[in-house]
Short mmCIF file of C-alpha atoms and ligand atoms in Angstrom, two decimals:
data_model
loop_
_atom_site.label_atom_id
_atom_site.label_comp_id
_atom_site.label_asym_id
_atom_site.label_seq_id
_atom_site.Cartn_x
_atom_site.Cartn_y
_atom_site.Cartn_z
CA MET A 109 -12.22 4.98 7.34
CA THR A 110 -10.50 6.69 10.24
CA ASN A 111 -13.14 9.19 11.39
CA GLU A 112 -10.73 12.05 10.73
CA TRP A 113 -11.21 15.33 8.84
CA ILE A 114 -9.21 16.77 5.97
CA LEU A 115 -9.09 20.40 4.82
CA VAL A 116 -9.51 20.92 1.04
CA SER A 117 -8.31 24.19 -0.56
CA PRO A 118 -8.59 23.91 -4.37
CA HIS A 119 -8.09 27.67 -4.84
CA ARG A 120 -4.52 27.21 -3.63
CA ALA A 121 -3.45 24.90 -6.48
CA LEU A 122 -2.30 27.88 -8.55
CA ARG A 123 0.16 29.34 -6.09
CA PRO A 124 3.74 29.77 -7.37
CA TRP A 125 6.27 27.21 -6.21
CA GLN A 126 9.76 28.26 -5.14
CA GLY A 127 10.41 25.39 -2.76
CA GLN A 128 12.23 22.12 -3.02
CA VAL A 129 12.48 20.43 -6.40
CA GLU A 130 13.30 16.70 -6.32
CA LYS A 131 15.73 15.04 -8.71
CA THR A 132 13.93 13.12 -11.46
CA PRO A 133 15.09 9.52 -11.76
CA THR A 134 16.18 8.91 -15.35
CA ALA A 135 18.49 5.88 -15.12
CA VAL A 136 17.37 2.82 -17.09
CA GLU A 137 17.87 -0.24 -14.90
CA PRO A 138 19.73 -3.31 -16.26
CA GLN A 139 18.02 -6.75 -16.28
CA TYR A 140 20.65 -7.97 -13.84
CA ASP A 141 22.73 -5.78 -11.53
CA PRO A 142 25.85 -7.43 -10.03
CA GLY A 143 25.72 -4.86 -7.20
CA CYS A 144 22.07 -5.55 -6.24
CA TYR A 145 21.56 -7.55 -3.05
CA LEU A 146 18.18 -8.85 -4.32
CA CYS A 147 19.26 -10.18 -7.74
CA PRO A 148 19.61 -14.00 -8.04
CA GLY A 149 23.00 -15.43 -7.04
CA ASN A 150 24.23 -12.20 -5.43
CA ALA A 151 25.51 -11.86 -1.86
CA ARG A 152 23.35 -9.90 0.60
CA ALA A 153 24.69 -7.46 3.19
CA GLY A 154 24.49 -10.11 5.91
CA GLY A 155 26.80 -12.37 3.87
CA VAL A 156 24.10 -14.86 2.74
CA ARG A 157 24.00 -15.58 -1.00
CA ASN A 158 20.65 -15.53 -2.85
CA PRO A 159 19.73 -18.74 -4.67
CA ASP A 160 19.40 -18.68 -8.44
CA TYR A 161 15.64 -18.15 -8.05
CA ARG A 162 13.22 -18.18 -11.04
CA GLY A 163 9.88 -16.93 -9.71
CA THR A 164 9.19 -15.09 -6.46
CA PHE A 165 11.79 -15.33 -3.69
CA VAL A 166 11.06 -14.86 0.04
CA PHE A 167 13.62 -14.42 2.83
CA ASP A 168 13.78 -13.12 6.40
CA ASN A 169 14.97 -9.49 6.38
CA ASP A 170 18.67 -9.37 7.30
CA PHE A 171 18.07 -6.12 9.19
CA ALA A 172 14.63 -6.87 10.59
CA ALA A 173 12.90 -4.15 12.62
CA LEU A 174 11.15 -6.87 14.61
CA ARG A 175 12.44 -10.06 16.23
CA PRO A 176 10.38 -13.20 16.82
CA ASN A 177 11.36 -13.99 20.41
CA VAL A 178 10.61 -10.83 22.36
CA ASP A 179 8.92 -10.96 25.73
CA SER A 180 5.61 -9.07 25.76
CA GLU A 181 6.26 -7.71 29.25
CA ARG A 182 4.54 -4.35 29.85
CA LEU A 183 6.18 -1.64 31.92
CA ASP A 184 4.59 1.48 33.36
CA PHE A 185 7.31 3.62 34.88
CA GLY A 186 5.87 5.56 37.79
CA GLY A 187 2.47 3.82 37.44
CA LYS A 188 0.69 6.85 35.93
CA GLY A 189 0.46 5.62 32.36
CA LEU A 190 2.90 8.29 31.16
CA LEU A 191 5.93 6.14 30.34
CA VAL A 192 4.42 2.89 29.12
CA ALA A 193 6.48 0.34 27.19
CA GLU A 194 5.71 -3.11 25.87
CA GLY A 195 7.82 -5.77 24.15
CA GLU A 196 6.76 -6.34 20.52
CA ALA A 197 7.51 -9.62 18.79
CA GLY A 198 7.38 -9.97 15.03
CA ILE A 199 8.81 -11.25 11.79
CA CYS A 200 10.01 -9.16 8.82
CA ARG A 201 10.37 -10.73 5.42
CA VAL A 202 11.30 -9.53 1.95
CA ILE A 203 9.52 -10.81 -1.18
CA CYS A 204 11.32 -10.38 -4.51
CA PHE A 205 8.63 -10.31 -7.22
CA LEU A 206 10.88 -11.92 -9.84
CA PRO A 207 14.57 -12.29 -10.84
CA ARG A 208 14.49 -9.41 -13.34
CA HIS A 209 15.98 -6.27 -11.79
CA ASP A 210 14.45 -3.85 -14.29
CA LEU A 211 10.73 -4.69 -14.11
CA THR A 212 7.97 -3.28 -11.87
CA LEU A 213 4.30 -4.08 -11.27
CA ALA A 214 3.62 -1.69 -14.16
CA THR A 215 5.80 -3.60 -16.63
CA MET A 216 5.48 -7.22 -15.41
CA GLN A 217 3.30 -9.73 -17.26
CA GLN A 218 -0.13 -10.57 -15.85
CA ASN A 219 0.91 -14.18 -15.01
CA GLU A 220 4.02 -12.90 -13.19
CA ILE A 221 1.87 -10.67 -10.98
CA GLU A 222 -0.50 -13.59 -10.35
CA GLN A 223 2.49 -15.52 -8.97
CA VAL A 224 3.24 -12.61 -6.65
CA VAL A 225 -0.39 -12.56 -5.44
CA GLY A 226 -0.05 -16.30 -4.77
CA THR A 227 3.05 -15.65 -2.66
CA TRP A 228 1.26 -12.84 -0.77
CA LYS A 229 -1.57 -15.24 0.00
CA GLN A 230 0.84 -17.97 1.13
CA GLN A 231 2.82 -15.60 3.39
CA PHE A 232 -0.35 -14.08 4.85
CA SER A 233 -1.61 -17.56 5.69
CA GLU A 234 1.69 -18.89 7.08
CA LEU A 235 2.60 -15.88 9.23
CA GLY A 236 -0.97 -15.24 10.38
CA ALA A 237 -1.21 -18.81 11.71
CA LEU A 238 1.74 -18.33 14.09
CA PRO A 239 0.55 -18.17 17.73
CA GLN A 240 2.47 -14.97 18.55
CA ILE A 241 1.19 -13.08 15.45
CA GLN A 242 -2.00 -10.99 15.36
CA HIS A 243 -1.50 -8.99 12.20
CA VAL A 244 0.26 -9.37 8.84
CA GLN A 245 1.09 -6.20 6.89
CA ILE A 246 2.25 -6.52 3.27
CA PHE A 247 3.59 -3.31 1.70
CA GLU A 248 5.69 -2.00 -1.16
CA ASN A 249 7.80 1.17 -1.23
CA ARG A 250 8.66 2.38 -4.73
CA GLY A 251 11.25 5.03 -5.50
CA ALA A 252 13.99 6.76 -3.55
CA MET A 253 11.51 9.52 -2.57
CA MET A 254 9.60 6.92 -0.53
CA GLY A 255 12.75 5.54 1.02
CA ALA A 256 13.04 2.44 -1.19
CA SER A 257 16.64 1.37 -0.86
CA ASN A 258 16.67 -0.78 -4.00
CA PRO A 259 14.88 -0.56 -7.41
CA HIS A 260 14.65 -4.38 -7.68
CA PRO A 261 10.89 -5.20 -7.66
CA HIS A 262 10.15 -6.33 -4.13
CA CYS A 263 7.91 -5.75 -1.13
CA GLN A 264 8.01 -6.39 2.58
CA VAL A 265 5.92 -8.31 5.06
CA TRP A 266 5.85 -7.30 8.71
CA ALA A 267 3.97 -9.68 10.97
CA THR A 268 3.38 -8.34 14.48
CA ARG A 269 2.00 -9.39 17.84
CA SER A 270 -0.02 -6.20 18.18
CA ILE A 271 -2.46 -4.71 15.68
CA PRO A 272 -0.85 -1.59 14.13
CA GLU A 273 -2.38 1.87 14.72
CA ALA A 274 -3.77 2.54 11.22
CA VAL A 275 -5.42 -0.88 11.13
CA ALA A 276 -6.86 -0.51 14.63
CA LYS A 277 -8.42 2.87 13.67
CA GLU A 278 -9.99 1.45 10.50
CA SER A 279 -11.15 -1.62 12.38
CA ALA A 280 -12.97 0.54 14.93
CA ALA A 281 -14.59 2.69 12.21
CA GLN A 282 -15.74 -0.37 10.24
CA GLN A 283 -17.13 -2.01 13.39
CA HIS A 284 -18.95 1.17 14.34
CA TYR A 285 -20.46 1.47 10.85
CA LEU A 286 -21.60 -2.16 10.85
CA GLN A 287 -23.26 -1.73 14.25
CA ASN A 288 -25.04 1.45 13.21
CA HIS A 289 -26.11 0.57 9.67
CA GLY A 290 -26.13 -3.21 9.62
CA THR A 291 -24.06 -3.09 6.42
CA CYS A 292 -20.35 -2.91 5.56
CA LEU A 293 -18.68 0.50 5.30
CA LEU A 294 -16.64 -0.27 2.18
CA CYS A 295 -19.45 -2.22 0.45
CA ASP A 296 -21.67 0.86 0.85
CA TYR A 297 -18.86 3.27 -0.09
CA GLY A 298 -17.99 1.28 -3.22
CA GLU A 299 -21.64 1.44 -4.34
CA ILE A 300 -21.64 5.24 -4.07
CA GLU A 301 -18.39 5.55 -6.02
CA LEU A 302 -19.67 3.27 -8.81
CA GLN A 303 -22.82 5.42 -9.07
CA GLN A 304 -21.15 8.83 -8.89
CA LYS A 305 -18.07 7.90 -11.00
CA ALA A 306 -16.44 11.28 -10.25
CA ARG A 307 -13.64 9.70 -8.23
CA LEU A 308 -13.49 6.38 -10.05
CA VAL A 309 -10.09 5.72 -11.69
CA CYS A 310 -10.72 2.24 -13.09
CA SER A 311 -12.60 -0.95 -12.30
CA ASN A 312 -13.02 -4.53 -13.46
CA GLN A 313 -15.25 -7.48 -12.64
CA HIS A 314 -13.91 -7.87 -9.07
CA PHE A 315 -12.20 -4.60 -8.04
CA LEU A 316 -12.51 -0.84 -8.20
CA ALA A 317 -9.91 1.88 -7.76
CA VAL A 318 -10.90 5.37 -6.62
CA VAL A 319 -9.26 8.53 -5.38
CA PRO A 320 -11.12 8.29 -2.08
CA PHE A 321 -13.38 11.15 -0.98
CA TRP A 322 -11.09 11.52 2.07
CA ALA A 323 -7.76 11.29 0.18
CA ILE A 324 -4.86 13.13 1.82
CA TRP A 325 -2.14 12.54 -0.80
CA PRO A 326 -2.72 14.28 -4.18
CA PHE A 327 -3.00 11.07 -6.26
CA GLU A 328 -3.92 8.69 -3.47
CA ILE A 329 -5.84 5.57 -4.55
CA LEU A 330 -8.05 3.19 -2.60
CA LEU A 331 -8.30 -0.21 -4.28
CA CYS A 332 -11.28 -2.18 -3.07
CA SER A 333 -12.79 -5.60 -3.77
CA ARG A 334 -16.36 -5.51 -5.08
CA ARG A 335 -17.33 -8.59 -3.11
CA HIS A 336 -17.30 -8.46 0.68
CA LEU A 337 -14.17 -10.43 1.50
CA GLY A 338 -11.67 -10.07 4.33
CA SER A 339 -8.31 -11.23 3.02
CA PHE A 340 -6.35 -13.07 0.33
CA LEU A 341 -7.58 -16.30 1.95
CA ASP A 342 -11.10 -15.61 0.58
CA PHE A 343 -9.93 -14.97 -3.01
CA THR A 344 -11.25 -17.01 -5.93
CA GLU A 345 -8.96 -17.63 -8.93
CA GLY A 346 -10.88 -15.00 -10.84
CA GLU A 347 -10.20 -12.46 -8.10
CA VAL A 348 -6.45 -13.25 -8.13
CA SER A 349 -6.42 -12.59 -11.84
CA SER A 350 -8.52 -9.40 -11.57
CA LEU A 351 -6.34 -8.03 -8.75
CA SER A 352 -3.20 -8.67 -10.80
CA SER A 353 -4.67 -6.89 -13.76
CA ILE A 354 -5.85 -3.81 -11.82
CA LEU A 355 -2.52 -3.52 -9.95
CA ARG A 356 -0.78 -3.39 -13.30
CA GLN A 357 -3.31 -0.84 -14.60
CA ILE A 358 -2.95 1.46 -11.57
CA THR A 359 0.85 1.43 -11.50
CA ALA A 360 1.12 1.89 -15.29
CA THR A 361 -1.32 4.82 -15.09
CA TYR A 362 0.71 6.40 -12.28
CA ASN A 363 3.84 6.31 -14.47
CA LEU A 364 2.04 8.41 -17.10
CA VAL A 365 1.01 11.25 -14.75
CA PHE A 366 4.39 12.98 -14.88
CA ASP A 367 6.15 10.62 -17.33
CA VAL A 368 8.42 9.21 -14.64
CA PRO A 369 8.40 6.05 -12.53
CA PHE A 370 5.83 7.18 -9.96
CA PRO A 371 7.01 6.76 -6.35
CA TYR A 372 4.53 5.42 -3.80
CA SER A 373 3.94 3.39 -0.69
CA MET A 374 1.30 0.73 -1.23
CA GLY A 375 -0.08 -1.88 1.12
CA PHE A 376 -2.98 -4.24 1.71
CA HIS A 377 -5.33 -3.94 4.65
CA GLN A 378 -6.84 -7.29 5.51
CA THR A 379 -8.53 -8.93 8.48
CA PRO A 380 -6.29 -9.05 11.55
CA SER A 381 -4.90 -12.54 12.25
CA ASP A 382 -6.05 -12.43 15.87
CA ARG A 383 -8.28 -15.53 15.75
CA GLN A 384 -11.43 -13.40 16.04
CA THR A 385 -14.09 -13.20 13.34
CA HIS A 386 -14.12 -9.86 11.54
CA PRO A 387 -17.42 -9.43 9.67
CA GLU A 388 -16.70 -5.66 9.53
CA TRP A 389 -13.43 -5.99 7.56
CA HIS A 390 -13.42 -5.39 3.84
CA PHE A 391 -10.25 -6.17 1.83
CA HIS A 392 -8.58 -3.11 0.33
CA ALA A 393 -5.24 -1.55 -0.57
CA HIS A 394 -3.96 2.01 -0.17
CA PHE A 395 -1.60 3.73 -2.61
CA TYR A 396 0.09 6.78 -1.09
CA PRO A 397 2.17 8.62 -3.75
CA PRO A 398 3.96 11.82 -2.68
CA LEU A 399 4.12 13.72 -6.02
CA LEU A 400 1.97 16.83 -6.38
CA ARG A 401 2.69 19.13 -9.32
CA SER A 402 5.38 17.50 -11.41
CA ALA A 403 7.99 14.74 -11.36
CA SER A 404 10.03 16.94 -9.06
CA VAL A 405 7.56 18.73 -6.78
CA ARG A 406 6.19 16.67 -3.92
CA LYS A 407 3.63 17.28 -1.24
CA PHE A 408 4.94 18.02 2.23
CA MET A 409 3.14 17.11 5.43
CA VAL A 410 4.26 20.10 7.47
CA GLY A 411 2.97 23.07 9.45
CA PHE A 412 -0.79 22.97 9.89
CA GLU A 413 -0.81 19.32 8.80
CA MET A 414 1.60 18.32 11.56
CA LEU A 415 -0.05 20.53 14.14
CA GLY A 416 -3.65 20.45 13.02
CA THR A 417 -5.35 18.60 10.16
CA PRO A 418 -4.08 17.23 6.81
CA GLN A 419 -4.81 19.54 3.88
CA ARG A 420 -4.91 19.12 0.10
CA ASP A 421 -4.96 21.57 -2.80
CA ILE A 422 -6.29 19.58 -5.76
CA THR A 423 -9.63 17.94 -5.03
CA PRO A 424 -9.96 14.15 -5.21
CA GLU A 425 -12.27 14.64 -8.24
CA MET A 426 -9.57 16.63 -10.09
CA ALA A 427 -6.97 13.96 -9.35
CA ALA A 428 -9.34 11.16 -10.39
CA GLN A 429 -10.13 12.93 -13.65
CA ARG A 430 -6.43 13.22 -14.47
CA LEU A 431 -5.82 9.54 -13.68
CA GLN A 432 -8.98 8.41 -15.53
CA SER A 433 -7.80 10.15 -18.69
CA LEU A 434 -4.54 8.18 -18.59
CA VAL A 435 -5.86 4.70 -17.74
CA ASP A 436 -5.96 3.35 -21.29
CA VAL A 437 -3.11 5.40 -22.74
CA LYS A 438 -0.22 3.23 -23.89
CA PRO A 439 3.18 4.54 -22.75
ZN1 ZN B 9 18.32 -6.68 -8.53
ZN1 ZN B 10 -17.80 -5.10 2.52
ZN1 ZN B 11 -7.03 0.67 5.13
#
């Protein structure tokens, strides 16, 4: 998807570990936390009080990384393209999945997740229609290890004037593939995964989840629609329901790998909102979880990976096999 290489060294998986061991989260969360700035009725850091919301709840981030009214002026100090700067306008929102503080995608009911998907669709449509917005990124960070500041089930939406780097790379690769083969990259890739099954974690009528052939993170998952569709705007009701069910299945499976709430960053990649047609784009989501060997040993992106190429020890097939074996296990 990015035209980049990864180094795979399965023989290294057995090496002894004397490095950093992370603390395992053990606290059981209460249904309502008076100190949580996302729970209904509580005051947020900016002083605003949350309404007594019942379903999903959306608000503008009080500490937004992007502001809506920023001039897009471009500067090139010295005129040699070495110190180039450009104003970036955008909108950052927070979506609380539901009032309950203690639930997650893995423990929510199917209909509750369907409501969240509905809110994602609505936000994608609303923000993407704004004239200054060209891309809408929806993402969730779970767990302190991934920098999540609050366990309350929530995600973020960052809508930006420019198309972010990861999306631009995938867009170019998908366009290139379409031009060269006359077919869609992820449609073709999904076919291969459904035939080979070695990296398939789970699937249903409308979606499949694989540890991608090019996975960098040990238990990385690519979630892909079976039908060629670009964004939430193309979803049928059946697809909303199937997405909700597979999201629950993936996150519940993750929690069984090391018997702890599995930390991850997850996000949807959809067609850019730049008013162009994007026949090359195929709706998908990436799950990037950092854990490697246990609840307390994570993968580090250091050394050769920072200076050269990403590297992994366990193969994507080994990771998929482990996940596959846990898909239908009840916690
Ligand atoms: Zn809360
Ligand atoms: Zn496709
Ligand atoms: Zn992607």
